[in-house]
mmCIF file with all atom_site columns, C-alpha atoms in Angstrom:
data_model
loop_
_atom_site.group_PDB
_atom_site.id
_atom_site.type_symbol
_atom_site.label_atom_id
_atom_site.label_alt_id
_atom_site.label_comp_id
_atom_site.label_asym_id
_atom_site.label_entity_id
_atom_site.label_seq_id
_atom_site.pdbx_PDB_ins_code
_atom_site.Cartn_x
_atom_site.Cartn_y
_atom_site.Cartn_z
_atom_site.occupancy
_atom_site.B_iso_or_equiv
_atom_site.pdbx_formal_charge
_atom_site.auth_seq_id
_atom_site.auth_comp_id
_atom_site.auth_asym_id
_atom_site.auth_atom_id
_atom_site.pdbx_PDB_model_num
ATOM 1   C CA . UNK A 1 1   ? 4.700  -22.793 -5.688 1.00 0.00 ? 1   UNK A CA 1
ATOM 2   C CA . UNK A 1 2   ? 5.939  -26.385 -5.636 1.00 0.00 ? 2   UNK A CA 1
ATOM 3   C CA . UNK A 1 3   ? 9.487  -26.736 -4.282 1.00 0.00 ? 3   UNK A CA 1
ATOM 4   C CA . UNK A 1 4   ? 9.578  -30.474 -3.703 1.00 0.00 ? 4   UNK A CA 1
ATOM 5   C CA . UNK A 1 5   ? 10.754 -30.247 -0.095 1.00 0.00 ? 5   UNK A CA 1
ATOM 6   C CA . UNK A 1 6   ? 9.346  -32.644 2.453  1.00 0.00 ? 6   UNK A CA 1
ATOM 7   C CA . UNK A 1 7   ? 10.987 -31.012 5.451  1.00 0.00 ? 7   UNK A CA 1
ATOM 8   C CA . UNK A 1 8   ? 11.222 -27.572 6.989  1.00 0.00 ? 8   UNK A CA 1
ATOM 9   C CA . UNK A 1 9   ? 14.302 -25.653 8.083  1.00 0.00 ? 9   UNK A CA 1
ATOM 10  C CA . UNK A 1 10  ? 13.981 -22.597 10.301 1.00 0.00 ? 10  UNK A CA 1
ATOM 11  C CA . UNK A 1 11  ? 16.769 -20.106 10.991 1.00 0.00 ? 11  UNK A CA 1
ATOM 12  C CA . UNK A 1 12  ? 15.672 -17.578 13.571 1.00 0.00 ? 12  UNK A CA 1
ATOM 13  C CA . UNK A 1 13  ? 16.966 -14.339 14.966 1.00 0.00 ? 13  UNK A CA 1
ATOM 14  C CA . UNK A 1 14  ? 16.263 -13.283 18.547 1.00 0.00 ? 14  UNK A CA 1
ATOM 15  C CA . UNK A 1 15  ? 12.989 -11.425 17.901 1.00 0.00 ? 15  UNK A CA 1
ATOM 16  C CA . UNK A 1 16  ? 11.358 -14.592 16.560 1.00 0.00 ? 16  UNK A CA 1
ATOM 17  C CA . UNK A 1 17  ? 12.926 -17.141 18.864 1.00 0.00 ? 17  UNK A CA 1
ATOM 18  C CA . UNK A 1 18  ? 10.176 -17.855 21.356 1.00 0.00 ? 18  UNK A CA 1
ATOM 19  C CA . UNK A 1 19  ? 7.325  -17.752 18.856 1.00 0.00 ? 19  UNK A CA 1
ATOM 20  C CA . UNK A 1 20  ? 9.309  -19.843 16.396 1.00 0.00 ? 20  UNK A CA 1
ATOM 21  C CA . UNK A 1 21  ? 10.145 -22.561 18.844 1.00 0.00 ? 21  UNK A CA 1
ATOM 22  C CA . UNK A 1 22  ? 6.589  -23.023 20.072 1.00 0.00 ? 22  UNK A CA 1
ATOM 23  C CA . UNK A 1 23  ? 4.851  -22.665 16.671 1.00 0.00 ? 23  UNK A CA 1
ATOM 24  C CA . UNK A 1 24  ? 7.156  -24.828 14.597 1.00 0.00 ? 24  UNK A CA 1
ATOM 25  C CA . UNK A 1 25  ? 8.382  -27.278 17.202 1.00 0.00 ? 25  UNK A CA 1
ATOM 26  C CA . UNK A 1 26  ? 6.783  -30.379 15.715 1.00 0.00 ? 26  UNK A CA 1
ATOM 27  C CA . UNK A 1 27  ? 7.069  -29.430 12.018 1.00 0.00 ? 27  UNK A CA 1
ATOM 28  C CA . UNK A 1 28  ? 10.768 -28.777 11.440 1.00 0.00 ? 28  UNK A CA 1
ATOM 29  C CA . UNK A 1 29  ? 13.912 -30.831 10.966 1.00 0.00 ? 29  UNK A CA 1
ATOM 30  C CA . UNK A 1 30  ? 16.434 -28.139 11.881 1.00 0.00 ? 30  UNK A CA 1
ATOM 31  C CA . UNK A 1 31  ? 16.510 -25.003 14.028 1.00 0.00 ? 31  UNK A CA 1
ATOM 32  C CA . UNK A 1 32  ? 19.286 -22.438 13.739 1.00 0.00 ? 32  UNK A CA 1
ATOM 33  C CA . UNK A 1 33  ? 19.406 -19.605 16.260 1.00 0.00 ? 33  UNK A CA 1
ATOM 34  C CA . UNK A 1 34  ? 21.490 -16.472 15.930 1.00 0.00 ? 34  UNK A CA 1
ATOM 35  C CA . UNK A 1 35  ? 21.996 -14.585 19.215 1.00 0.00 ? 35  UNK A CA 1
ATOM 36  C CA . UNK A 1 36  ? 18.800 -15.700 20.873 1.00 0.00 ? 36  UNK A CA 1
ATOM 37  C CA . UNK A 1 37  ? 18.546 -15.215 24.663 1.00 0.00 ? 37  UNK A CA 1
ATOM 38  C CA . UNK A 1 38  ? 17.976 -18.928 25.321 1.00 0.00 ? 38  UNK A CA 1
ATOM 39  C CA . UNK A 1 39  ? 18.835 -18.574 29.001 1.00 0.00 ? 39  UNK A CA 1
ATOM 40  C CA . UNK A 1 40  ? 17.288 -15.135 29.475 1.00 0.00 ? 40  UNK A CA 1
ATOM 41  C CA . UNK A 1 41  ? 19.078 -12.035 30.680 1.00 0.00 ? 41  UNK A CA 1
ATOM 42  C CA . UNK A 1 42  ? 20.319 -11.260 34.178 1.00 0.00 ? 42  UNK A CA 1
ATOM 43  C CA . UNK A 1 43  ? 20.209 -7.593  33.163 1.00 0.00 ? 43  UNK A CA 1
ATOM 44  C CA . UNK A 1 44  ? 16.460 -7.939  32.539 1.00 0.00 ? 44  UNK A CA 1
ATOM 45  C CA . UNK A 1 45  ? 16.087 -9.678  35.899 1.00 0.00 ? 45  UNK A CA 1
ATOM 46  C CA . UNK A 1 46  ? 17.541 -6.564  37.526 1.00 0.00 ? 46  UNK A CA 1
ATOM 47  C CA . UNK A 1 47  ? 15.512 -4.124  35.411 1.00 0.00 ? 47  UNK A CA 1
ATOM 48  C CA . UNK A 1 48  ? 12.199 -5.824  36.144 1.00 0.00 ? 48  UNK A CA 1
ATOM 49  C CA . UNK A 1 49  ? 12.898 -5.501  39.887 1.00 0.00 ? 49  UNK A CA 1
ATOM 50  C CA . UNK A 1 50  ? 13.112 -1.704  39.671 1.00 0.00 ? 50  UNK A CA 1
ATOM 51  C CA . UNK A 1 51  ? 10.251 0.342   41.162 1.00 0.00 ? 51  UNK A CA 1
ATOM 52  C CA . UNK A 1 52  ? 7.410  0.514   38.630 1.00 0.00 ? 52  UNK A CA 1
ATOM 53  C CA . UNK A 1 53  ? 7.869  4.254   37.933 1.00 0.00 ? 53  UNK A CA 1
ATOM 54  C CA . UNK A 1 54  ? 11.608 3.810   37.278 1.00 0.00 ? 54  UNK A CA 1
ATOM 55  C CA . UNK A 1 55  ? 10.981 0.806   35.022 1.00 0.00 ? 55  UNK A CA 1
ATOM 56  C CA . UNK A 1 56  ? 8.384  2.760   33.005 1.00 0.00 ? 56  UNK A CA 1
ATOM 57  C CA . UNK A 1 57  ? 10.746 5.741   32.738 1.00 0.00 ? 57  UNK A CA 1
ATOM 58  C CA . UNK A 1 58  ? 13.535 3.492   31.449 1.00 0.00 ? 58  UNK A CA 1
ATOM 59  C CA . UNK A 1 59  ? 11.032 1.967   29.008 1.00 0.00 ? 59  UNK A CA 1
ATOM 60  C CA . UNK A 1 60  ? 10.111 5.408   27.688 1.00 0.00 ? 60  UNK A CA 1
ATOM 61  C CA . UNK A 1 61  ? 13.719 6.190   26.771 1.00 0.00 ? 61  UNK A CA 1
ATOM 62  C CA . UNK A 1 62  ? 14.417 2.741   25.328 1.00 0.00 ? 62  UNK A CA 1
ATOM 63  C CA . UNK A 1 63  ? 11.253 2.938   23.196 1.00 0.00 ? 63  UNK A CA 1
ATOM 64  C CA . UNK A 1 64  ? 12.312 6.391   21.992 1.00 0.00 ? 64  UNK A CA 1
ATOM 65  C CA . UNK A 1 65  ? 15.709 5.013   20.944 1.00 0.00 ? 65  UNK A CA 1
ATOM 66  C CA . UNK A 1 66  ? 14.135 2.132   19.002 1.00 0.00 ? 66  UNK A CA 1
ATOM 67  C CA . UNK A 1 67  ? 11.677 4.483   17.294 1.00 0.00 ? 67  UNK A CA 1
ATOM 68  C CA . UNK A 1 68  ? 14.704 6.450   16.069 1.00 0.00 ? 68  UNK A CA 1
ATOM 69  C CA . UNK A 1 69  ? 16.075 3.169   14.688 1.00 0.00 ? 69  UNK A CA 1
ATOM 70  C CA . UNK A 1 70  ? 12.850 2.490   12.785 1.00 0.00 ? 70  UNK A CA 1
ATOM 71  C CA . UNK A 1 71  ? 10.708 0.324   15.087 1.00 0.00 ? 71  UNK A CA 1
ATOM 72  C CA . UNK A 1 72  ? 7.171  1.696   14.720 1.00 0.00 ? 72  UNK A CA 1
ATOM 73  C CA . UNK A 1 73  ? 5.721  0.081   17.843 1.00 0.00 ? 73  UNK A CA 1
ATOM 74  C CA . UNK A 1 74  ? 8.431  -0.682  20.398 1.00 0.00 ? 74  UNK A CA 1
ATOM 75  C CA . UNK A 1 75  ? 7.201  -1.891  23.802 1.00 0.00 ? 75  UNK A CA 1
ATOM 76  C CA . UNK A 1 76  ? 10.237 -2.381  26.003 1.00 0.00 ? 76  UNK A CA 1
ATOM 77  C CA . UNK A 1 77  ? 8.266  -2.989  29.200 1.00 0.00 ? 77  UNK A CA 1
ATOM 78  C CA . UNK A 1 78  ? 6.161  -5.787  27.680 1.00 0.00 ? 78  UNK A CA 1
ATOM 79  C CA . UNK A 1 79  ? 9.167  -7.493  26.099 1.00 0.00 ? 79  UNK A CA 1
ATOM 80  C CA . UNK A 1 80  ? 11.274 -7.430  29.274 1.00 0.00 ? 80  UNK A CA 1
ATOM 81  C CA . UNK A 1 81  ? 9.238  -10.180 30.936 1.00 0.00 ? 81  UNK A CA 1
ATOM 82  C CA . UNK A 1 82  ? 10.112 -12.639 28.157 1.00 0.00 ? 82  UNK A CA 1
ATOM 83  C CA . UNK A 1 83  ? 13.806 -11.886 28.530 1.00 0.00 ? 83  UNK A CA 1
ATOM 84  C CA . UNK A 1 84  ? 14.098 -12.782 32.211 1.00 0.00 ? 84  UNK A CA 1
ATOM 85  C CA . UNK A 1 85  ? 15.955 -15.926 33.225 1.00 0.00 ? 85  UNK A CA 1
ATOM 86  C CA . UNK A 1 86  ? 12.878 -17.306 35.022 1.00 0.00 ? 86  UNK A CA 1
ATOM 87  C CA . UNK A 1 87  ? 10.665 -16.895 31.939 1.00 0.00 ? 87  UNK A CA 1
ATOM 88  C CA . UNK A 1 88  ? 13.267 -18.566 29.680 1.00 0.00 ? 88  UNK A CA 1
ATOM 89  C CA . UNK A 1 89  ? 13.690 -21.471 32.086 1.00 0.00 ? 89  UNK A CA 1
ATOM 90  C CA . UNK A 1 90  ? 9.935  -22.066 32.266 1.00 0.00 ? 90  UNK A CA 1
ATOM 91  C CA . UNK A 1 91  ? 9.522  -21.701 28.493 1.00 0.00 ? 91  UNK A CA 1
ATOM 92  C CA . UNK A 1 92  ? 12.185 -24.290 27.694 1.00 0.00 ? 92  UNK A CA 1
ATOM 93  C CA . UNK A 1 93  ? 10.857 -26.637 30.360 1.00 0.00 ? 93  UNK A CA 1
ATOM 94  C CA . UNK A 1 94  ? 7.474  -26.512 28.596 1.00 0.00 ? 94  UNK A CA 1
ATOM 95  C CA . UNK A 1 95  ? 9.070  -26.716 25.108 1.00 0.00 ? 95  UNK A CA 1
ATOM 96  C CA . UNK A 1 96  ? 12.026 -29.127 25.335 1.00 0.00 ? 96  UNK A CA 1
ATOM 97  C CA . UNK A 1 97  ? 14.235 -30.136 22.423 1.00 0.00 ? 97  UNK A CA 1
ATOM 98  C CA . UNK A 1 98  ? 12.519 -32.662 20.159 1.00 0.00 ? 98  UNK A CA 1
ATOM 99  C CA . UNK A 1 99  ? 14.306 -35.878 19.222 1.00 0.00 ? 99  UNK A CA 1
ATOM 100 C CA . UNK A 1 100 ? 15.139 -35.995 15.522 1.00 0.00 ? 100 UNK A CA 1
ATOM 101 C CA . UNK A 1 101 ? 15.446 -32.214 15.148 1.00 0.00 ? 101 UNK A CA 1
ATOM 102 C CA . UNK A 1 102 ? 18.922 -30.759 14.582 1.00 0.00 ? 102 UNK A CA 1
ATOM 103 C CA . UNK A 1 103 ? 19.529 -27.685 16.749 1.00 0.00 ? 103 UNK A CA 1
ATOM 104 C CA . UNK A 1 104 ? 22.311 -25.167 16.174 1.00 0.00 ? 104 UNK A CA 1
ATOM 105 C CA . UNK A 1 105 ? 22.915 -21.936 18.043 1.00 0.00 ? 105 UNK A CA 1
ATOM 106 C CA . UNK A 1 106 ? 25.242 -19.031 17.318 1.00 0.00 ? 106 UNK A CA 1
ATOM 107 C CA . UNK A 1 107 ? 26.300 -15.920 19.235 1.00 0.00 ? 107 UNK A CA 1
ATOM 108 C CA . UNK A 1 108 ? 27.789 -12.574 18.351 1.00 0.00 ? 108 UNK A CA 1
ATOM 109 C CA . UNK A 1 109 ? 29.983 -10.411 20.549 1.00 0.00 ? 109 UNK A CA 1
ATOM 110 C CA . UNK A 1 110 ? 31.078 -6.801  20.272 1.00 0.00 ? 110 UNK A CA 1
ATOM 111 C CA . UNK A 1 111 ? 34.701 -6.139  21.163 1.00 0.00 ? 111 UNK A CA 1
ATOM 112 C CA . UNK A 1 112 ? 33.708 -3.064  23.180 1.00 0.00 ? 112 UNK A CA 1
ATOM 113 C CA . UNK A 1 113 ? 30.919 -0.545  23.522 1.00 0.00 ? 113 UNK A CA 1
ATOM 114 C CA . UNK A 1 114 ? 32.634 1.491   20.770 1.00 0.00 ? 114 UNK A CA 1
ATOM 115 C CA . UNK A 1 115 ? 32.093 -1.248  18.168 1.00 0.00 ? 115 UNK A CA 1
ATOM 116 C CA . UNK A 1 116 ? 28.590 -0.152  17.129 1.00 0.00 ? 116 UNK A CA 1
ATOM 117 C CA . UNK A 1 117 ? 27.056 3.326   17.280 1.00 0.00 ? 117 UNK A CA 1
ATOM 118 C CA . UNK A 1 118 ? 23.523 1.928   17.580 1.00 0.00 ? 118 UNK A CA 1
ATOM 119 C CA . UNK A 1 119 ? 24.240 -0.642  20.274 1.00 0.00 ? 119 UNK A CA 1
ATOM 120 C CA . UNK A 1 120 ? 26.853 1.131   22.407 1.00 0.00 ? 120 UNK A CA 1
ATOM 121 C CA . UNK A 1 121 ? 24.791 1.906   25.509 1.00 0.00 ? 121 UNK A CA 1
ATOM 122 C CA . UNK A 1 122 ? 23.073 -1.492  25.595 1.00 0.00 ? 122 UNK A CA 1
ATOM 123 C CA . UNK A 1 123 ? 26.442 -3.229  25.224 1.00 0.00 ? 123 UNK A CA 1
ATOM 124 C CA . UNK A 1 124 ? 27.911 -1.114  28.003 1.00 0.00 ? 124 UNK A CA 1
ATOM 125 C CA . UNK A 1 125 ? 25.069 -1.829  30.468 1.00 0.00 ? 125 UNK A CA 1
ATOM 126 C CA . UNK A 1 126 ? 24.809 -5.551  29.696 1.00 0.00 ? 126 UNK A CA 1
ATOM 127 C CA . UNK A 1 127 ? 28.597 -5.810  29.761 1.00 0.00 ? 127 UNK A CA 1
ATOM 128 C CA . UNK A 1 128 ? 28.718 -4.345  33.274 1.00 0.00 ? 128 UNK A CA 1
ATOM 129 C CA . UNK A 1 129 ? 26.035 -6.747  34.536 1.00 0.00 ? 129 UNK A CA 1
ATOM 130 C CA . UNK A 1 130 ? 26.762 -9.939  32.578 1.00 0.00 ? 130 UNK A CA 1
ATOM 131 C CA . UNK A 1 131 ? 29.834 -9.673  30.389 1.00 0.00 ? 131 UNK A CA 1
ATOM 132 C CA . UNK A 1 132 ? 30.480 -10.283 26.688 1.00 0.00 ? 132 UNK A CA 1
ATOM 133 C CA . UNK A 1 133 ? 27.457 -9.489  24.491 1.00 0.00 ? 133 UNK A CA 1
ATOM 134 C CA . UNK A 1 134 ? 26.271 -8.291  21.084 1.00 0.00 ? 134 UNK A CA 1
ATOM 135 C CA . UNK A 1 135 ? 24.407 -5.283  22.450 1.00 0.00 ? 135 UNK A CA 1
ATOM 136 C CA . UNK A 1 136 ? 21.314 -7.297  23.422 1.00 0.00 ? 136 UNK A CA 1
ATOM 137 C CA . UNK A 1 137 ? 22.220 -10.932 24.088 1.00 0.00 ? 137 UNK A CA 1
ATOM 138 C CA . UNK A 1 138 ? 25.202 -12.374 25.949 1.00 0.00 ? 138 UNK A CA 1
ATOM 139 C CA . UNK A 1 139 ? 27.281 -15.077 24.324 1.00 0.00 ? 139 UNK A CA 1
ATOM 140 C CA . UNK A 1 140 ? 26.543 -17.268 27.352 1.00 0.00 ? 140 UNK A CA 1
ATOM 141 C CA . UNK A 1 141 ? 22.756 -16.881 27.026 1.00 0.00 ? 141 UNK A CA 1
ATOM 142 C CA . UNK A 1 142 ? 22.839 -17.594 23.277 1.00 0.00 ? 142 UNK A CA 1
ATOM 143 C CA . UNK A 1 143 ? 24.446 -21.001 23.803 1.00 0.00 ? 143 UNK A CA 1
ATOM 144 C CA . UNK A 1 144 ? 22.045 -23.874 23.271 1.00 0.00 ? 144 UNK A CA 1
ATOM 145 C CA . UNK A 1 145 ? 22.104 -27.376 21.829 1.00 0.00 ? 145 UNK A CA 1
ATOM 146 C CA . UNK A 1 146 ? 24.623 -27.637 18.992 1.00 0.00 ? 146 UNK A CA 1
ATOM 147 C CA . UNK A 1 147 ? 26.407 -24.382 19.822 1.00 0.00 ? 147 UNK A CA 1
ATOM 148 C CA . UNK A 1 148 ? 28.564 -23.360 16.844 1.00 0.00 ? 148 UNK A CA 1
ATOM 149 C CA . UNK A 1 149 ? 30.589 -20.556 18.428 1.00 0.00 ? 149 UNK A CA 1
ATOM 150 C CA . UNK A 1 150 ? 30.788 -16.792 18.733 1.00 0.00 ? 150 UNK A CA 1
ATOM 151 C CA . UNK A 1 151 ? 30.974 -14.540 15.671 1.00 0.00 ? 151 UNK A CA 1
ATOM 152 C CA . UNK A 1 152 ? 33.738 -11.988 16.252 1.00 0.00 ? 152 UNK A CA 1
ATOM 153 C CA . UNK A 1 153 ? 33.621 -10.064 12.970 1.00 0.00 ? 153 UNK A CA 1
ATOM 154 C CA . UNK A 1 154 ? 36.448 -8.433  11.050 1.00 0.00 ? 154 UNK A CA 1
ATOM 155 C CA . UNK A 1 155 ? 39.784 -7.682  12.748 1.00 0.00 ? 155 UNK A CA 1
ATOM 156 C CA . UNK A 1 156 ? 38.395 -7.922  16.254 1.00 0.00 ? 156 UNK A CA 1
ATOM 157 C CA . UNK A 1 157 ? 35.669 -5.258  15.814 1.00 0.00 ? 157 UNK A CA 1
ATOM 158 C CA . UNK A 1 158 ? 33.116 -7.712  17.009 1.00 0.00 ? 158 UNK A CA 1
ATOM 159 C CA . UNK A 1 159 ? 29.605 -8.427  15.775 1.00 0.00 ? 159 UNK A CA 1
ATOM 160 C CA . UNK A 1 160 ? 26.635 -6.527  17.158 1.00 0.00 ? 160 UNK A CA 1
ATOM 161 C CA . UNK A 1 161 ? 22.990 -7.529  17.161 1.00 0.00 ? 161 UNK A CA 1
ATOM 162 C CA . UNK A 1 162 ? 22.433 -4.984  14.372 1.00 0.00 ? 162 UNK A CA 1
ATOM 163 C CA . UNK A 1 163 ? 25.105 -6.760  12.317 1.00 0.00 ? 163 UNK A CA 1
ATOM 164 C CA . UNK A 1 164 ? 23.453 -10.143 12.906 1.00 0.00 ? 164 UNK A CA 1
ATOM 165 C CA . UNK A 1 165 ? 20.160 -8.942  11.429 1.00 0.00 ? 165 UNK A CA 1
ATOM 166 C CA . UNK A 1 166 ? 22.073 -7.286  8.536  1.00 0.00 ? 166 UNK A CA 1
ATOM 167 C CA . UNK A 1 167 ? 20.743 -3.839  9.444  1.00 0.00 ? 167 UNK A CA 1
ATOM 168 C CA . UNK A 1 168 ? 23.422 -2.056  7.408  1.00 0.00 ? 168 UNK A CA 1
ATOM 169 C CA . UNK A 1 169 ? 23.038 -4.324  4.358  1.00 0.00 ? 169 UNK A CA 1
ATOM 170 C CA . UNK A 1 170 ? 26.789 -4.374  3.788  1.00 0.00 ? 170 UNK A CA 1
ATOM 171 C CA . UNK A 1 171 ? 29.763 -6.430  4.977  1.00 0.00 ? 171 UNK A CA 1
ATOM 172 C CA . UNK A 1 172 ? 31.918 -5.261  7.877  1.00 0.00 ? 172 UNK A CA 1
ATOM 173 C CA . UNK A 1 173 ? 35.405 -4.307  6.694  1.00 0.00 ? 173 UNK A CA 1
ATOM 174 C CA . UNK A 1 174 ? 38.345 -3.543  8.917  1.00 0.00 ? 174 UNK A CA 1
ATOM 175 C CA . UNK A 1 175 ? 42.090 -3.696  8.353  1.00 0.00 ? 175 UNK A CA 1
ATOM 176 C CA . UNK A 1 176 ? 41.682 -5.692  5.169  1.00 0.00 ? 176 UNK A CA 1
ATOM 177 C CA . UNK A 1 177 ? 39.404 -8.304  6.768  1.00 0.00 ? 177 UNK A CA 1
ATOM 178 C CA . UNK A 1 178 ? 35.762 -8.796  5.809  1.00 0.00 ? 178 UNK A CA 1
ATOM 179 C CA . UNK A 1 179 ? 32.846 -10.277 7.766  1.00 0.00 ? 179 UNK A CA 1
ATOM 180 C CA . UNK A 1 180 ? 29.475 -10.612 6.053  1.00 0.00 ? 180 UNK A CA 1
ATOM 181 C CA . UNK A 1 181 ? 26.633 -12.095 8.094  1.00 0.00 ? 181 UNK A CA 1
ATOM 182 C CA . UNK A 1 182 ? 24.873 -13.065 4.862  1.00 0.00 ? 182 UNK A CA 1
ATOM 183 C CA . UNK A 1 183 ? 27.835 -15.358 4.131  1.00 0.00 ? 183 UNK A CA 1
ATOM 184 C CA . UNK A 1 184 ? 27.360 -16.923 7.569  1.00 0.00 ? 184 UNK A CA 1
ATOM 185 C CA . UNK A 1 185 ? 23.697 -17.677 6.830  1.00 0.00 ? 185 UNK A CA 1
ATOM 186 C CA . UNK A 1 186 ? 24.662 -19.124 3.430  1.00 0.00 ? 186 UNK A CA 1
ATOM 187 C CA . UNK A 1 187 ? 27.271 -21.261 5.214  1.00 0.00 ? 187 UNK A CA 1
ATOM 188 C CA . UNK A 1 188 ? 24.520 -22.538 7.560  1.00 0.00 ? 188 UNK A CA 1
ATOM 189 C CA . UNK A 1 189 ? 22.437 -23.620 4.564  1.00 0.00 ? 189 UNK A CA 1
ATOM 190 C CA . UNK A 1 190 ? 25.460 -25.263 2.903  1.00 0.00 ? 190 UNK A CA 1
ATOM 191 C CA . UNK A 1 191 ? 26.202 -27.254 6.068  1.00 0.00 ? 191 UNK A CA 1
ATOM 192 C CA . UNK A 1 192 ? 22.606 -28.464 6.124  1.00 0.00 ? 192 UNK A CA 1
ATOM 193 C CA . UNK A 1 193 ? 22.914 -29.545 2.496  1.00 0.00 ? 193 UNK A CA 1
ATOM 194 C CA . UNK A 1 194 ? 26.070 -31.511 3.375  1.00 0.00 ? 194 UNK A CA 1
ATOM 195 C CA . UNK A 1 195 ? 24.139 -33.243 6.155  1.00 0.00 ? 195 UNK A CA 1
ATOM 196 C CA . UNK A 1 196 ? 21.379 -34.114 3.708  1.00 0.00 ? 196 UNK A CA 1
ATOM 197 C CA . UNK A 1 197 ? 18.836 -31.841 5.363  1.00 0.00 ? 197 UNK A CA 1
#
């Protein structure tokens, strides 16, 4: 299909961040990241220092939880290494920002562990170790070049990682306010159009 575009725009969510940045680095004009652990996770640093048997046991229960959510092949233990602060630092040292590419990053934050049934325990644990987060990624870690702010959702409910990937396929409504992540992604595209990208 011919679209007539001579440039590429990539908007990535956390699961595709690392692959996206290294694969597309030289071929895109704009990167947009939504709740990507750009600086890694101090929680993962602590988890990966657990005794091997305890780490594997934790991985078993986390994998079970994600299977219940629909992930057919979760592998918590393998993924943890790429979420450490040391891994992120090395990755971005090897893959620095490219001149001429517009970077924008976004973060989400749950108001409390009660904000999302699916992300409550992750939010609670990460919150105890690192602070404000969306159930997987802290607002601090998501900040990168061109940071656009933290999505807070409708009436202070907050925005979870599940909301950011539009898991529920419906807007968040609370006390007459509405937050729809799809509208946020459309807004990203509109801003790019205004910039001539």
